[in-house]
């Protein structure tokens, strides 16, 4: 068998280009699988360990205030393992050297900071000392964004009192793996941060001595979450409980869970599709090789080689490139996995996050590769086995062609190259269809590669350039009379100020309940526009609420129907309110009402939660400084900084994945086109040489050779654009959450770019083959039959 | 036809042709100092065993290959100084080829195979007429796979003559055919030579074919071993092998 092994090696070397292209496609698939699946495994492991070690809570609730005895009653409920009563609040932070005011979520540490529920992981420094109202700990991302080290100082306005704070420690919490401000979707770690204080220091500052306003608890193994939630809500109802919720409704948990599932699905889909393409290419190359080596196979059989060693010989030929791809793809996958995990770590924060390629993932990748290569080789191997030796020694009959549909449609009137191409395409419809599918898939990947960036950019445009017309949002610590807005108009640079009222509510319709908020604005507001995803303005109904489709679906309600609105603050009297209109909004889950309607609903006078400011942009720093000095202000958001931060985040997170999708798509396109052309060349070398002998010039012969592939590509491009659109649509569906949906925005430039990249890849592959046309040995081609 | 009195116009003039192939470390002398002339309208049979250099000679005359030394003139045109593009034009304008294995384009019908050449020729026969010439009018819409070997070779001849070439070069045109079919193909060649006045060079190892030529060149080991002239050309029907 040694001679056969040598033949194997030499054939592999002779077919190096084709083998390398198959290996590259397989490597991309394996790399996607290993990196993304490994990333998923690593993240799930890190997350579960983290949750476990820091005792991440199972149920969370905010309330107005309750004495500590209530917490003891909660702890006594069946199914409850541990309870952590806490003090929480939002504050305005003044960070030295950072002009804008920063929003902070202030949380009390557990009595035993390292061991309670939602224990904070200490990264640097120490926990604040008991009783020290001037010592705080900050979250690691917030510290990184402002280059804080233990010993640095900042200030906060707590309960209307300016207070200097010294950062003594930097930590991470399982509650804030994904750290976003209230109502935000994308993190902005410069403008929002988590700050921890000792409870005994924070309680007097917020007038909550001997009480708490936030509670987190863990369940015993087997403890029922719904039962516990119901019992906790009953207990806390007199104390202003806003309704407890489980991990699924915890922002950080649900973002992480959704993102992880998306990673895994993407990795598997790309992996299987690429290996499918590799299998197809193995099939193409082996089928051609076996046809070309008919006589050799016949001769070997005549010499007494059996079917098994011959089939094994060709099977190895198919396995070789895929196994090479497995090795390269595993290495690439591990590298990419590290990169993705690091990138992931910028948005999802763990005490330690390392990419580990689980042996199971590697084994799975190896198994899928072997199955793909074998499946691709199978049909070709059957032809080796079925070939009788005497038959093999005779020349192969000319390829059969028939006049097909295209002839009846009148292709005969077109040039020879088109006619020949059309007949080659229709002679083997399955092969042609698969080639088209391969190129179309590559095109679709390119379209998809740009989709996220385009969709996010569109969302940002709608949000920042259409919906949010204000330059800054000011939120008051507590509701203020509407005259406070007039005061804001006097601040430097402010041109207009519009009041708004936002209130946390639970909306009920039948058995459905949704916790959200209602935003009251002035009808015809210039600073806050309500528009649909198609940029059509939505009118605030004269009476009732305006809600978006997602909220309407969750409540199973239609325009015109009544829902119950239960405010989660103030007097909390539930009211029946009509859904005035439903509109298709991209982001958000709030309901909207006219400001005066909302006041009536809440039975309060002319009070507001904050104001939208329009500025002339000349005095932003002075405005920021002035706002920091106002004790009534709990939060300020400047749009300019928000937009910049969003764009930076988008570029960072999308850049790498777009790059890889584009690279992978090029590999597929080049591999399919190159192999298609290479095989066409091998099948037709003699014909092409004959044409050259008959006086056809190189260019004319090249046109004939490339015609078939050009025809396939011409069909594949529109098909790929359509497939790309469908992939984008499916992805948009996959990414719908309660908070937002990704708009199906695929600009013409995406299709053009995809088509351009595929054409460039086709051209590159064609150039590689055209060198062979130049070297065509005319004399040799005429002497040989094959 | 040629007569002794009127000196025939020389189409090809080869002087001192040598061709050395380098196969790895071995040099193969395919042609050694070969000189010959082909006159217009002449039917020349080049005879020799395999390896005698006859195919090399035909390839050089047809502009498919270049000699290592020596010169070839076609009319007043020096083929040895041409580059690839000029040799392509030479083949396109002046030469028709017929091969042992027909070399038809499998994806084109008989008629289309002929049209393939007439479309790039200056003053061709209509493709249908060329096929009529070889007796294939009723098969012209068939693909090569639907034709017998003899029919495929007649299509190849129709394709070669359809552009009215100055010279028709045939490399073992009957090599892959049985006797009956071979005779049929040779009859077509004789007819083309007679009716269209095309100069024809046939190379073969089949000595029986020699009788149908005006002139027979016998080659051995890259040299012209013998050159004879037939007083009377036999008709292909009279040949037997």
Coordinates of C-alpha atoms in Angstrom, one line a residue, chain A residues 398-403 407 412 415-416 419-421 423-424 686-698 700 704 778-779 781-785, chain B residues 55 59 64-65 84 88 91-92 97 99-109 112-113 115-117 119-120 141 143-146 152 159 163 171-172:
Chain A
X398 CA -18.0 12.4 -24.8
X399 CA -20.1 14.2 -22.2
X400 CA -23.7 14.1 -23.1
X401 CA -25.5 17.2 -23.8
X402 CA -29.1 17.8 -24.9
X403 CA -30.9 20.8 -26.1
X407 CA -32.2 26.2 -26.3
X412 CA -28.8 29.7 -30.1
X415 CA -22.8 33.8 -28.9
X416 CA -21.0 30.4 -28.5
X419 CA -24.5 28.8 -25.5
X420 CA -21.8 26.6 -24.1
X421 CA -22.1 28.1 -20.7
X423 CA -25.5 24.0 -21.6
X424 CA -22.9 23.3 -19.0
X686 CA -8.7 19.5 -24.3
X687 CA -11.6 21.5 -25.8
X688 CA -10.0 24.7 -24.9
X689 CA -6.7 23.6 -26.5
X690 CA -8.7 22.5 -29.6
X691 CA -10.2 26.0 -29.8
X692 CA -6.8 27.5 -29.5
X693 CA -5.6 25.3 -32.3
X694 CA -8.6 26.3 -34.4
X695 CA -7.4 29.9 -34.1
X696 CA -9.2 31.2 -31.1
X697 CA -7.3 33.7 -29.1
X698 CA -6.5 33.4 -25.4
X700 CA -11.8 34.2 -26.4
X704 CA -15.7 30.5 -22.9
X778 CA -1.8 22.7 -27.3
X779 CA 0.2 19.7 -28.7
X781 CA -4.0 18.3 -25.3
X782 CA -4.5 17.0 -28.8
X783 CA -2.6 13.8 -28.3
X784 CA -4.5 12.7 -25.1
X785 CA -8.0 11.8 -24.8
Chain B
X55 CA 3.6 14.9 -35.6
X59 CA 2.7 20.8 -35.5
X64 CA 1.3 25.0 -33.0
X65 CA 5.0 24.6 -32.2
X84 CA 2.0 33.3 -30.1
X88 CA -2.9 32.2 -33.5
X91 CA -4.0 29.2 -37.7
X92 CA -7.2 31.2 -37.8
X97 CA -6.9 20.9 -38.5
X99 CA -7.2 15.2 -35.3
X100 CA -7.2 11.6 -34.4
X101 CA -9.6 12.1 -31.6
X102 CA -11.8 14.6 -33.5
X103 CA -11.6 17.2 -30.7
X104 CA -15.2 18.4 -31.1
X105 CA -16.8 20.6 -28.5
X106 CA -19.1 18.3 -26.6
X107 CA -21.5 21.1 -25.7
X108 CA -22.1 22.2 -29.2
X109 CA -24.1 20.4 -32.0
X112 CA -22.5 24.7 -34.1
X113 CA -19.1 23.1 -34.1
X115 CA -20.2 27.5 -37.1
X116 CA -17.7 28.0 -34.3
X117 CA -15.0 28.3 -36.9
X119 CA -17.8 32.8 -37.4
X120 CA -14.2 33.8 -37.0
X141 CA -28.4 19.1 -35.0
X143 CA -24.4 16.6 -30.3
X144 CA -21.0 14.8 -30.5
X145 CA -22.2 12.2 -27.9
X146 CA -25.0 11.3 -30.3
X152 CA -17.6 12.9 -35.5
X159 CA -15.3 22.2 -39.4
X163 CA -13.3 28.3 -43.4
X171 CA -3.1 14.0 -37.8
X172 CA -4.0 10.3 -38.0

